Every structure is written in structure tokens, then in C-alpha cells.
CSV table of C-alpha atoms in Angstrom, one decimal:
chain,number,residue,atom,x,y,z
M,922,UNK,CA,5.5,-3.1,-1.4
M,923,UNK,CA,1.4,-4.7,-3.5
M,924,UNK,CA,-1.2,-5.5,-1.0
M,925,UNK,CA,-4.5,-5.3,-2.3
M,926,UNK,CA,-7.6,-3.1,-1.7
M,927,UNK,CA,-8.8,-6.2,0.7
M,928,UNK,CA,-6.1,-5.9,3.3
M,929,UNK,CA,-6.5,-2.1,3.8
M,930,UNK,CA,-7.5,-2.3,7.4
M,931,UNK,CA,-4.8,-4.1,8.7
M,932,UNK,CA,-2.6,-1.9,6.7
M,933,UNK,CA,-4.4,1.2,8.6
M,934,UNK,CA,-3.3,-0.4,11.7
M,935,UNK,CA,0.2,-0.5,10.6
M,936,UNK,CA,0.1,3.5,9.7
M,937,UNK,CA,-1.0,3.8,13.2
M,938,UNK,CA,1.8,1.8,14.5
M,939,UNK,CA,4.1,3.6,12.3
M,940,UNK,CA,2.7,7.2,13.4
M,941,UNK,CA,3.1,6.5,17.0
M,942,UNK,CA,6.6,5.0,17.0
M,943,UNK,CA,7.5,7.9,14.7
M,944,UNK,CA,5.8,10.8,17.1
M,945,UNK,CA,7.4,8.4,20.3
M,946,UNK,CA,11.1,8.9,18.7
M,947,UNK,CA,10.5,12.6,18.2
M,948,UNK,CA,9.2,13.2,21.6
M,949,UNK,CA,12.4,11.5,22.7
M,950,UNK,CA,15.1,13.0,20.9
M,951,UNK,CA,13.5,16.2,21.9
M,952,UNK,CA,13.9,15.5,25.8
M,953,UNK,CA,17.4,14.5,24.7
M,954,UNK,CA,18.1,17.6,23.4
M,955,UNK,CA,16.7,19.5,26.7
M,956,UNK,CA,19.5,17.7,28.6
M,957,UNK,CA,22.7,19.0,29.9
M,958,UNK,CA,25.6,18.0,28.4
M,959,UNK,CA,27.6,17.5,32.0
M,960,UNK,CA,26.8,14.1,34.0
M,961,UNK,CA,24.1,15.1,36.1
M,962,UNK,CA,21.9,12.5,36.5
M,963,UNK,CA,18.4,12.2,35.0
M,964,UNK,CA,16.6,13.7,37.9
M,965,UNK,CA,18.7,16.6,38.3
M,966,UNK,CA,18.6,17.2,34.3
M,967,UNK,CA,14.7,17.4,34.3
M,968,UNK,CA,14.8,19.9,37.0
M,969,UNK,CA,17.2,22.4,35.3
M,970,UNK,CA,16.0,21.7,31.8
M,971,UNK,CA,14.2,24.6,30.5
M,972,UNK,CA,10.5,24.2,30.0
M,973,UNK,CA,10.0,27.3,27.6
M,974,UNK,CA,10.3,25.4,24.4
M,975,UNK,CA,6.8,23.5,25.5
M,976,UNK,CA,4.9,26.3,24.1
M,977,UNK,CA,6.1,26.6,20.4
M,978,UNK,CA,5.1,22.8,20.5
M,979,UNK,CA,1.6,23.5,21.3
M,980,UNK,CA,1.4,26.3,18.7
M,981,UNK,CA,2.6,24.0,16.1
M,982,UNK,CA,0.2,21.4,17.1
M,983,UNK,CA,-2.8,24.1,17.1
M,984,UNK,CA,-1.3,25.1,13.5
M,985,UNK,CA,-1.6,21.8,12.4
M,986,UNK,CA,-4.9,20.8,13.3
M,987,UNK,CA,-6.2,24.1,11.9
M,988,UNK,CA,-4.7,23.1,8.3
M,989,UNK,CA,-6.1,19.8,8.6
M,990,UNK,CA,-9.5,20.7,9.4
M,991,UNK,CA,-9.6,22.5,6.1
M,992,UNK,CA,-9.1,18.8,4.6
M,993,UNK,CA,-11.3,17.1,7.3
M,994,UNK,CA,-14.0,19.6,8.8
M,995,UNK,CA,-14.3,21.3,12.0
M,996,UNK,CA,-14.6,17.7,13.9
M,997,UNK,CA,-10.9,16.9,12.7
M,998,UNK,CA,-8.9,15.8,15.6
M,999,UNK,CA,-5.2,14.9,16.2
M,1000,UNK,CA,-4.5,11.5,17.9
M,1001,UNK,CA,-1.3,9.8,18.7
M,1002,UNK,CA,-1.7,8.1,15.3
M,1003,UNK,CA,-2.6,10.6,13.0
M,1004,UNK,CA,-5.5,12.8,12.1
M,1005,UNK,CA,-9.2,11.4,12.6
M,1006,UNK,CA,-12.6,12.8,11.5
M,1007,UNK,CA,-16.1,11.5,11.3
M,1008,UNK,CA,-15.6,9.9,7.9
M,1009,UNK,CA,-12.5,8.4,9.0
M,1010,UNK,CA,-13.9,6.8,11.8
M,1011,UNK,CA,-17.2,5.6,9.8
M,1012,UNK,CA,-14.6,4.0,7.2
M,1013,UNK,CA,-12.4,2.3,10.5
M,1014,UNK,CA,-15.6,1.1,11.8
M,1015,UNK,CA,-17.1,-0.4,8.6
M,1016,UNK,CA,-13.5,-2.2,7.7
M,1017,UNK,CA,-13.6,-3.5,11.1
M,1018,UNK,CA,-17.1,-5.0,10.9
M,1019,UNK,CA,-16.3,-6.4,7.4
M,1020,UNK,CA,-13.1,-7.6,8.9
M,1021,UNK,CA,-14.5,-10.1,11.2
M,1022,UNK,CA,-15.8,-12.6,8.7
M,1023,UNK,CA,-12.7,-12.1,6.4
M,1024,UNK,CA,-10.6,-13.0,9.3
M,1025,UNK,CA,-12.7,-16.3,10.0
M,1026,UNK,CA,-12.5,-17.2,6.6
M,1027,UNK,CA,-8.8,-16.3,6.0
M,1028,UNK,CA,-8.2,-18.8,9.4
M,1029,UNK,CA,-10.1,-21.6,7.9
M,1030,UNK,CA,-8.6,-21.6,4.6
M,1031,UNK,CA,-5.1,-21.5,6.6
M,1032,UNK,CA,-6.1,-24.9,8.7
M,1033,UNK,CA,-7.3,-26.2,5.2
M,1034,UNK,CA,-4.1,-25.9,3.4
M,1035,UNK,CA,-2.2,-27.0,6.3
M,1036,UNK,CA,-4.7,-30.3,6.3
M,1037,UNK,CA,-4.3,-31.1,2.7
M,1038,UNK,CA,-0.6,-30.2,2.5
M,1039,UNK,CA,-1.1,-27.3,0.1
M,1040,UNK,CA,-2.8,-29.9,-2.5
M,1041,UNK,CA,-5.5,-28.0,-2.6
M,1042,UNK,CA,-6.5,-24.6,-4.4
M,1043,UNK,CA,-2.4,-24.9,-5.5
M,1044,UNK,CA,-2.4,-21.2,-6.8
M,1045,UNK,CA,-4.1,-19.9,-3.6
M,1046,UNK,CA,-7.1,-17.9,-5.4
M,1047,UNK,CA,-9.6,-18.5,-2.9
M,1048,UNK,CA,-7.9,-16.3,-0.5
M,1049,UNK,CA,-7.3,-13.7,-3.1
M,1050,UNK,CA,-11.2,-13.7,-3.9
M,1051,UNK,CA,-12.3,-13.6,-0.4
M,1052,UNK,CA,-10.0,-10.5,0.2
M,1053,UNK,CA,-11.1,-9.1,-3.3
M,1054,UNK,CA,-14.9,-9.3,-1.5
M,1055,UNK,CA,-13.6,-7.8,1.3
M,1056,UNK,CA,-11.9,-5.0,0.1
M,1057,UNK,CA,-14.5,-3.9,-2.8
M,1058,UNK,CA,-17.5,-4.5,-0.1
M,1059,UNK,CA,-15.7,-1.8,2.4
M,1060,UNK,CA,-15.1,0.6,-0.9
M,1061,UNK,CA,-18.7,0.1,-2.1
M,1062,UNK,CA,-20.5,0.6,1.2
M,1063,UNK,CA,-18.2,3.9,2.2
M,1064,UNK,CA,-18.3,5.2,-1.6
M,1065,UNK,CA,-14.2,5.1,-2.1
M,1066,UNK,CA,-14.5,3.8,-5.4
M,1067,UNK,CA,-12.0,5.3,-7.9
M,1068,UNK,CA,-12.6,6.8,-11.4
M,1069,UNK,CA,-11.2,4.1,-13.4
M,1070,UNK,CA,-10.0,5.4,-17.0
M,1071,UNK,CA,-9.1,3.0,-19.7
M,1072,UNK,CA,-10.5,0.1,-18.0
M,1073,UNK,CA,-10.9,-2.0,-21.4
M,1074,UNK,CA,-7.2,-2.1,-21.7
M,1075,UNK,CA,-7.2,-4.5,-18.9
M,1076,UNK,CA,-10.4,-6.5,-19.9
M,1077,UNK,CA,-8.7,-7.0,-23.4
M,1078,UNK,CA,-5.8,-8.2,-21.9
M,1079,UNK,CA,-7.4,-10.8,-19.6
M,1080,UNK,CA,-8.9,-12.3,-22.7
M,1081,UNK,CA,-5.5,-13.2,-23.6
M,1082,UNK,CA,-4.7,-15.2,-20.4
M,1083,UNK,CA,-1.2,-14.0,-20.1
M,1084,UNK,CA,1.1,-13.2,-17.2
M,1085,UNK,CA,1.8,-9.7,-16.5
M,1086,UNK,CA,3.3,-7.1,-13.9
M,1087,UNK,CA,1.0,-4.3,-12.9
M,1088,UNK,CA,2.8,-1.4,-11.6
M,1089,UNK,CA,1.7,2.1,-10.1
M,1090,UNK,CA,2.7,5.0,-8.3
M,1091,UNK,CA,2.6,5.3,-4.7
M,1092,UNK,CA,2.1,8.3,-2.4
M,1093,UNK,CA,-0.8,7.1,0.1
M,1094,UNK,CA,-1.9,4.1,1.5
M,1095,UNK,CA,-5.1,4.4,-0.2
M,1096,UNK,CA,-3.1,3.5,-3.6
M,1097,UNK,CA,-3.2,0.0,-2.0
M,1098,UNK,CA,-6.8,-0.8,-2.4
M,1099,UNK,CA,-7.0,1.8,-5.5
M,1100,UNK,CA,-4.8,-1.1,-7.2
M,1101,UNK,CA,-6.8,-3.9,-5.8
M,1102,UNK,CA,-9.9,-2.5,-7.2
M,1103,UNK,CA,-8.3,-1.7,-10.8
M,1104,UNK,CA,-6.7,-5.3,-11.2
M,1105,UNK,CA,-10.4,-7.0,-10.3
M,1106,UNK,CA,-11.2,-10.8,-10.0
M,1107,UNK,CA,-8.0,-12.0,-11.1
M,1108,UNK,CA,-5.7,-14.4,-8.9
M,1109,UNK,CA,-3.1,-11.6,-8.3
M,1110,UNK,CA,-0.4,-11.5,-5.9
M,1111,UNK,CA,1.5,-8.3,-4.4
M,1112,UNK,CA,4.9,-7.6,-3.6
M,1113,UNK,CA,5.2,-6.4,-0.3
M,1114,UNK,CA,7.8,-6.0,3.0
M,1115,UNK,CA,8.4,-8.3,5.1
M,1116,UNK,CA,7.5,-6.2,7.8
M,1117,UNK,CA,4.0,-6.4,6.9
M,1118,UNK,CA,4.0,-10.1,7.7
M,1119,UNK,CA,4.5,-9.5,11.4
M,1120,UNK,CA,1.4,-7.4,11.7
M,1121,UNK,CA,-1.7,-9.5,13.4
M,1122,UNK,CA,-4.4,-10.7,10.7
M,1123,UNK,CA,-2.9,-8.7,8.2
M,1124,UNK,CA,0.5,-11.4,8.1
M,1125,UNK,CA,-2.0,-13.9,8.1
M,1126,UNK,CA,-3.9,-12.6,4.8
M,1127,UNK,CA,-0.3,-12.2,3.0
M,1128,UNK,CA,0.8,-15.7,3.7
M,1129,UNK,CA,-2.5,-17.4,3.3
M,1130,UNK,CA,-2.8,-15.9,-0.3
M,1131,UNK,CA,0.8,-16.6,-1.4
M,1132,UNK,CA,1.5,-12.9,-1.6
M,1133,UNK,CA,5.4,-12.2,-1.6
M,1134,UNK,CA,7.7,-10.8,1.0
M,1135,UNK,CA,10.6,-8.6,0.6
M,1136,UNK,CA,13.4,-8.6,3.3
M,1137,UNK,CA,15.3,-5.5,2.1
M,1138,UNK,CA,18.5,-6.3,4.0
M,1139,UNK,CA,18.7,-9.7,3.2
M,1140,UNK,CA,20.2,-10.1,-0.3
M,1141,UNK,CA,19.2,-14.2,0.1
M,1142,UNK,CA,16.1,-13.0,0.6
M,1143,UNK,CA,15.8,-10.7,-2.3
M,1144,UNK,CA,17.3,-13.7,-4.5
M,1145,UNK,CA,14.1,-16.2,-3.2
M,1146,UNK,CA,11.8,-13.2,-3.8
M,1147,UNK,CA,13.0,-12.6,-7.7
M,1148,UNK,CA,13.0,-16.5,-8.3
M,1149,UNK,CA,9.2,-16.9,-6.5
M,1150,UNK,CA,8.4,-13.6,-8.6
M,1151,UNK,CA,9.4,-15.5,-12.0
M,1152,UNK,CA,7.7,-18.6,-11.2
M,1153,UNK,CA,4.5,-16.7,-10.4
M,1154,UNK,CA,4.8,-15.5,-14.0
M,1155,UNK,CA,6.2,-17.9,-16.2
M,1156,UNK,CA,5.2,-21.3,-14.6
M,1157,UNK,CA,1.9,-20.1,-12.8
M,1158,UNK,CA,0.7,-17.4,-15.4
M,1159,UNK,CA,-0.6,-15.2,-12.7
M,1160,UNK,CA,-0.4,-11.4,-12.2
M,1161,UNK,CA,1.9,-9.3,-10.1
M,1162,UNK,CA,1.6,-5.9,-8.6
M,1163,UNK,CA,3.6,-3.6,-7.1
M,1164,UNK,CA,5.0,-0.2,-6.5
M,1165,UNK,CA,8.4,0.3,-7.8
M,1166,UNK,CA,9.3,3.2,-6.1
M,1167,UNK,CA,9.4,0.9,-2.9
M,1168,UNK,CA,7.6,3.3,-0.4
M,1169,UNK,CA,5.5,6.2,-0.5
M,1170,UNK,CA,6.6,9.4,-1.8
M,1171,UNK,CA,6.1,12.2,0.6
M,1172,UNK,CA,6.4,15.0,-1.9
M,1173,UNK,CA,3.5,13.5,-3.9
M,1174,UNK,CA,5.8,13.4,-6.8
M,1175,UNK,CA,6.8,10.2,-8.6
M,1176,UNK,CA,10.0,9.0,-7.5
M,1177,UNK,CA,12.8,6.6,-8.5
M,1178,UNK,CA,12.3,3.1,-9.6
M,1179,UNK,CA,13.8,0.0,-7.6
M,1180,UNK,CA,14.6,-2.8,-10.2
M,1181,UNK,CA,12.8,-6.0,-8.8
M,1182,UNK,CA,9.6,-5.5,-10.8
M,1183,UNK,CA,11.5,-4.9,-13.8
M,1184,UNK,CA,13.9,-7.6,-13.5
M,1185,UNK,CA,11.0,-10.3,-12.6
M,1186,UNK,CA,9.3,-9.2,-15.7
M,1187,UNK,CA,12.5,-9.4,-18.0
M,1188,UNK,CA,13.5,-12.8,-16.7
M,1189,UNK,CA,10.0,-13.9,-16.9
M,1190,UNK,CA,9.5,-12.2,-20.9
M,1191,UNK,CA,5.9,-10.9,-19.1
M,1192,UNK,CA,4.7,-7.5,-20.0
M,1193,UNK,CA,4.3,-4.5,-17.8
M,1194,UNK,CA,1.2,-2.7,-17.3
M,1195,UNK,CA,1.6,0.7,-16.0
M,1196,UNK,CA,-0.9,2.5,-13.9
M,1197,UNK,CA,-1.0,6.4,-12.2
M,1198,UNK,CA,-2.9,6.8,-9.7
M,1199,UNK,CA,-4.2,10.7,-9.3
M,1200,UNK,CA,-5.3,12.4,-6.2
M,1201,UNK,CA,-5.1,9.7,-3.7
M,1202,UNK,CA,-2.9,11.9,-1.2
M,1203,UNK,CA,-5.6,14.2,-1.1
M,1204,UNK,CA,-8.0,11.9,0.6
M,1205,UNK,CA,-5.5,10.4,2.9
M,1206,UNK,CA,-2.0,12.1,3.1
M,1207,UNK,CA,0.5,11.0,5.6
M,1208,UNK,CA,-0.9,13.3,8.3
M,1209,UNK,CA,-4.1,10.9,8.4
M,1210,UNK,CA,-4.8,7.8,9.9
M,1211,UNK,CA,-8.0,6.9,7.5
M,1212,UNK,CA,-9.1,8.7,4.7
M,1213,UNK,CA,-11.0,11.9,5.3
M,1214,UNK,CA,-13.6,12.2,2.6
M,1215,UNK,CA,-14.9,10.2,-0.3
M,1216,UNK,CA,-13.1,10.0,-3.7
M,1217,UNK,CA,-15.8,11.6,-5.7
M,1218,UNK,CA,-14.0,13.3,-8.6
M,1219,UNK,CA,-10.7,13.7,-6.6
M,1220,UNK,CA,-9.0,10.1,-7.5
M,1221,UNK,CA,-8.6,8.9,-10.8
M,1222,UNK,CA,-6.6,5.8,-12.1
M,1223,UNK,CA,-5.4,5.6,-15.5
M,1224,UNK,CA,-4.2,2.2,-17.1
M,1225,UNK,CA,-1.9,2.6,-19.7
M,1226,UNK,CA,-1.2,0.1,-22.9
M,1227,UNK,CA,1.1,-3.1,-21.5
M,1228,UNK,CA,4.8,-2.6,-22.5
M,1229,UNK,CA,6.6,-5.7,-23.7
M,1230,UNK,CA,9.7,-6.8,-22.0
M,1231,UNK,CA,10.8,-8.5,-25.2
M,1232,UNK,CA,13.6,-6.8,-27.4
M,1233,UNK,CA,14.4,-4.7,-24.1
M,1234,UNK,CA,17.0,-4.6,-21.4
M,1235,UNK,CA,15.7,-4.1,-18.1
M,1236,UNK,CA,16.9,-0.6,-18.7
M,1237,UNK,CA,14.9,0.1,-21.2
M,1238,UNK,CA,11.6,-1.5,-19.8
M,1239,UNK,CA,11.9,0.4,-16.8
M,1240,UNK,CA,12.3,4.2,-18.8
M,1241,UNK,CA,9.7,2.9,-20.9
M,1242,UNK,CA,7.0,2.2,-18.3
M,1243,UNK,CA,8.1,5.3,-16.4
M,1244,UNK,CA,7.5,7.6,-19.0
M,1245,UNK,CA,4.0,5.7,-19.4
M,1246,UNK,CA,3.3,6.3,-16.2
M,1247,UNK,CA,4.3,9.9,-16.1
M,1248,UNK,CA,2.0,10.9,-18.9
M,1249,UNK,CA,-0.8,9.8,-17.1
M,1250,UNK,CA,0.0,11.6,-13.7
M,1251,UNK,CA,-1.2,15.4,-13.0
M,1252,UNK,CA,1.4,17.8,-12.9
M,1253,UNK,CA,1.8,18.0,-9.5
M,1254,UNK,CA,2.5,14.6,-9.2
M,1255,UNK,CA,5.2,14.4,-12.1
M,1256,UNK,CA,8.7,14.2,-11.0
M,1257,UNK,CA,10.8,17.2,-11.1
M,1258,UNK,CA,12.9,16.3,-13.8
């Protein structure tokens, strides 16, 4: 789940790890299919297995590279982690250079919170601001800032000093920094999956910043997450951000919503602010390990009017938010309903 633009660098590392695992599993499965079904030892199987299928694999790779070069240019290469071109290399280099002081700052804050036993900066605002500075600096230097439409809606809402759940569609890793750029300089917390907490540096940022981590396989974790989110909204008056689809849409179209975000908002009687992100996958689809071009006029973030949870059921709230989000999406990102 939300992560912010400020933690994008480590998310890219996660993409690389997941891409490598996926490619390894694919190659392993192919090798297993080549083995005879009898009880031949592994060495014999490797000798008798036909070698002809290797040619189509190389051909597929060439075809894929040719398609990716239409997006990223002639210098695009395929790595074990995904496609990469000179712009992606530049983007990654800048993120790493900016990430060094960011990591040091996070480590210092973690120590400070430990020494003061959490009595200093109880709402963990400093880590969010430092991360926001990292993310915005990266996006400005690499010219990745998206076009944000209806920004005044958030500006007016912030004047009310109310808590809110901000939700957006999700079909690219770049949705995360775009959401962070849209929310801006507020003390917001993002809902993310538990696995991200194990990633070096990124896990530290999530924990130090007080973001919410969800273990999808543990029902008790889900209940703790729900309680934590409700307290952030109702007691602390903070902004929460997440992607209600729960994962990236591989088709690019809006997928089905999970109910966690809407349950939190409903229980806390907080409004939900829908956001539509258009074009993120055009600069970084699942095939790429880094974005392959600047945002230009390709990416647009559309902010919609808050949807009040009072007077609605959870289902009515989710449906109202969904329809609002769909209204701001381009046709090829709308669901096939």
C-alpha cells in the first residue's frame, strides 16, 4: 500500500528484487518442463532434454527489446530487473545521491525517538517532511513533476484542519511519488504491505515515519491496522493515503476495490478524497526498473471533491468514491464495466 514520493528509491529496489525473482522462477519452471517424467538423474535429464526451445526464447527477448526501444529509445537495454535506458540511469543516480543524506537523517531521528521514548515529535512529522524534501527534490531535478488538476480542492480542504482518507488508482510504481507530490507538505501516513518493511532503508523510513504496514495473511494484523488507521484519522486528525485496489493494475484499467480504506474512513467518520492518476504507466510500466522519460504532458493527477462518509454505508461510500475516480480517468484506464 501509499508510500510517498519520498521513498521511491527503495521502492525501485523492491521492483528490482521482485522482477529478478519473477524471472528466476520463470526460468526454473521452464527447466522443469524440459525434464523427462521418468526417474532419470538430474545429470541425465540435462543431457537428454531438447535444446531447441532456447531459440524462441532469444527471439522473444529480441522482440520485447524492440518494443521497449519504441518507448525508451535505441539505447534501452534489458537487465535481469527490467528495462533501463539513459534517462532511467540518470534518475536512479540522482535518487541514490539524494538518498544518502535522507538515510542519515532517518537514522538520526530513529535514535532520537529511541532516546526520548517517543515523547519527542509524537506524531512523527519530521520524518515525513524530510522524506517529502527528498521526494520533491528528486522529482524537480529529474523533471518528473506531474500536472495536478484541481489543486485548489485540497488547498481549501486543508484550511479546515480535518482528517481525511486520500485514495488513488494504481497502475505504476510512479503513482507513489505522484500521490506524495499531490498531498504535499502535510503530516500524512501511507498504508503499505508488510513486506516493504523488510527492505533495507525503505523499511526504516516506513517505521520511523509511523506509516501503516498491513500483513494480508494475518487477520489479527488486519484488525491492528484498522485500529491504527482509525486512531490516526479520529484521534490524531492526520491524512491517510492509500491505493484501494491493493496492488498495481496490470491491465492499466481500474480494478476492484478492497474495503480496508473505506472501513477506516467510515469508522472515523472522515471524508474520502478520490484522486485519478492518468498516464503513469506510460512513463514506467511493469517492464521498466526505472522511469524511461520525463512526465511532460503525459501524466495528469486529477483531484476530486471530498466524499463525506457520514450518512452512507461502507458500500455506498466506496461506490461514490469509485465513480468519482472513474470520472477523472482517461478511457483506456477506466474499468470494463
